[in-house]
Amino acid sequence: MTAVAGMNFSIDSWDPGYGSSMEAEELARSGAEVELEVEVPTEEWAPIDPSPVSPPEAVLFVDGVRRIDARVWIDDPAGMNSASIGLCASYAAGVVCCCAGRAHVVATDVRRGVFTVASEAGDIPTSAGVYQAFRSAAKEDKPLAVVLSSALQEQLAEAELDTAGEARRAIAGHVRSDLLVVDGPLSGRTHLPRAVGFIKSHQTTYLPGELNAMVGRLGPHQRTPVFLMGTTWVRHSWYLRLPSVGGPPWSGVVRVEAAPHLGRAEVAELANLTQSVLGRFASVEYKDSRAPQNLYPIAGLERDLRHRLGDQQFVYRALRRAAAR
């Protein structure tokens, strides 16, 4: 096939194994209700340059990891029903604190669980730890795999919330101001003070066409005005471009979320703070295949948490031995 002369194109810097930073083949206009005039009138929308801010003494990054250790079949002891499938999973949450020129893990929590719709399911003790039983209700409109995966994600979110509280208690004595950055949506955590959600990739557009196109024209450290959007839950949000080496129009663009109850001045101040803070932690291509969105503290925390899950083969053998008892 002959190449088209003069065709301009760019390569997405993300490792293809992670998909794309912007899933163009799946991108769809969201049905969310959006209020655009939170910070400025719609006709005044334009890229916002960084402004002088007082940086926090510490930035806390919250993240979690999950791993399916085995799929199990749970028998009905009464013999009335066929066996039900379940997921045995290990999951962990943690917080890394960046302060005084260093980064250190201040809280971690490793848990194991068996997720199933079987009402008779119970905890599974193993030499690798106890898999706590979490029972969900089957749903006619959702595949079982989706129901169980969602139940696991809910427990991971709860672990992240617990570690965030533990981390803030741990630094309370030596840090006077902080910013809490949750890797992913802020859903279920909007009550946390000084917290933002950090969304690395995009599957949905929330802004009308001309304003959505403006996102691709943001310069490094520039952001959009704040807008308010509501789907199954309501939050403030804005787009921010991290420093990057170029590429597709949305290269280096992240979406940041904040609580819906914040006033106009408070949420604008928080948005300005993210412009000043988050770019400092942006990764570079030769070190990270998801640069620049995969911030260094989050990448390091993920590696630490995956190590804390334990050797997968050891855990699998422990489950096999427990099943044989």
Short mmCIF file of N, CA and C in Angstrom, two decimals, residues 22 25 31 49 61 98 104 111 113 132 134 159 169 192-193 198 222 229 233 245 257 267 275 279 283-284 287 312 314:
data_model
loop_
_atom_site.label_atom_id
_atom_site.label_comp_id
_atom_site.label_asym_id
_atom_site.label_seq_id
_atom_site.Cartn_x
_atom_site.Cartn_y
_atom_site.Cartn_z
N MET A 22 -6.17 8.41 25.29
CA MET A 22 -7.49 8.85 24.84
C MET A 22 -8.05 7.78 23.93
N GLU A 25 -11.36 5.29 19.71
CA GLU A 25 -12.31 4.40 19.07
C GLU A 25 -13.56 4.20 19.92
N GLY A 31 -23.65 11.87 28.53
CA GLY A 31 -24.98 12.41 28.79
C GLY A 31 -25.06 13.18 30.09
N ASP A 49 -3.56 30.24 32.48
CA ASP A 49 -2.14 30.08 32.84
C ASP A 49 -2.00 29.87 34.34
N PHE A 61 -0.34 11.04 47.78
CA PHE A 61 -0.87 10.32 46.63
C PHE A 61 -1.46 8.99 47.11
N CYS A 98 4.88 13.10 49.74
CA CYS A 98 6.00 13.86 49.17
C CYS A 98 6.12 15.15 49.97
N HIS A 104 7.97 9.21 50.80
CA HIS A 104 7.98 8.02 51.66
C HIS A 104 6.57 7.51 51.84
N ARG A 111 -5.21 -6.67 51.78
CA ARG A 111 -6.36 -7.49 52.13
C ARG A 111 -6.56 -8.58 51.09
N GLY A 113 -9.75 -11.35 49.64
CA GLY A 113 -11.17 -11.60 49.72
C GLY A 113 -11.63 -12.61 48.70
N GLN A 132 -11.46 -13.05 53.11
CA GLN A 132 -12.75 -12.71 53.70
C GLN A 132 -13.85 -12.82 52.65
N PHE A 134 -17.11 -11.95 50.66
CA PHE A 134 -17.97 -10.82 50.31
C PHE A 134 -19.03 -11.34 49.35
N ALA A 159 -10.64 0.36 51.08
CA ALA A 159 -9.28 0.28 51.61
C ALA A 159 -8.51 1.57 51.34
N ARG A 169 -3.52 11.09 59.62
CA ARG A 169 -3.24 11.01 61.07
C ARG A 169 -1.75 10.87 61.30
N LEU A 192 -13.60 14.07 51.73
CA LEU A 192 -12.24 14.28 52.20
C LEU A 192 -11.81 15.72 51.94
N PRO A 193 -11.26 16.42 52.93
CA PRO A 193 -10.82 17.80 52.71
C PRO A 193 -9.56 17.86 51.86
N PHE A 198 -7.66 12.20 40.20
CA PHE A 198 -6.72 12.36 39.09
C PHE A 198 -7.02 11.29 38.04
N GLN A 222 -1.20 24.63 31.60
CA GLN A 222 -2.45 25.36 31.45
C GLN A 222 -3.63 24.43 31.77
N MET A 229 -20.25 18.88 36.81
CA MET A 229 -20.96 17.87 36.01
C MET A 229 -21.58 16.83 36.92
N TRP A 233 -23.28 10.80 40.05
CA TRP A 233 -22.84 11.62 41.18
C TRP A 233 -22.32 12.94 40.61
N VAL A 245 6.46 16.02 25.80
CA VAL A 245 7.31 16.29 24.64
C VAL A 245 6.51 16.46 23.36
N GLU A 257 -10.76 16.12 39.40
CA GLU A 257 -12.07 16.25 40.01
C GLU A 257 -11.96 16.79 41.43
N VAL A 267 -12.91 26.25 44.90
CA VAL A 267 -12.57 25.27 43.87
C VAL A 267 -11.59 25.85 42.86
N GLN A 275 -2.33 23.07 39.18
CA GLN A 275 -1.44 23.52 38.11
C GLN A 275 -0.01 23.65 38.60
N GLY A 279 2.42 19.05 37.91
CA GLY A 279 3.44 18.98 36.86
C GLY A 279 4.81 18.60 37.37
N SER A 283 5.86 12.11 34.75
CA SER A 283 6.90 11.19 34.30
C SER A 283 7.35 11.54 32.88
N VAL A 284 8.44 10.92 32.45
CA VAL A 284 8.97 11.13 31.10
C VAL A 284 8.99 9.80 30.36
N LYS A 287 11.34 6.75 30.96
CA LYS A 287 11.25 6.08 32.25
C LYS A 287 9.90 5.40 32.48
N GLN A 312 2.53 -14.54 43.58
CA GLN A 312 1.25 -15.07 43.12
C GLN A 312 1.22 -16.59 43.13
N PHE A 314 2.92 -18.58 45.15
CA PHE A 314 2.82 -19.01 46.55
C PHE A 314 1.38 -18.90 47.04
#
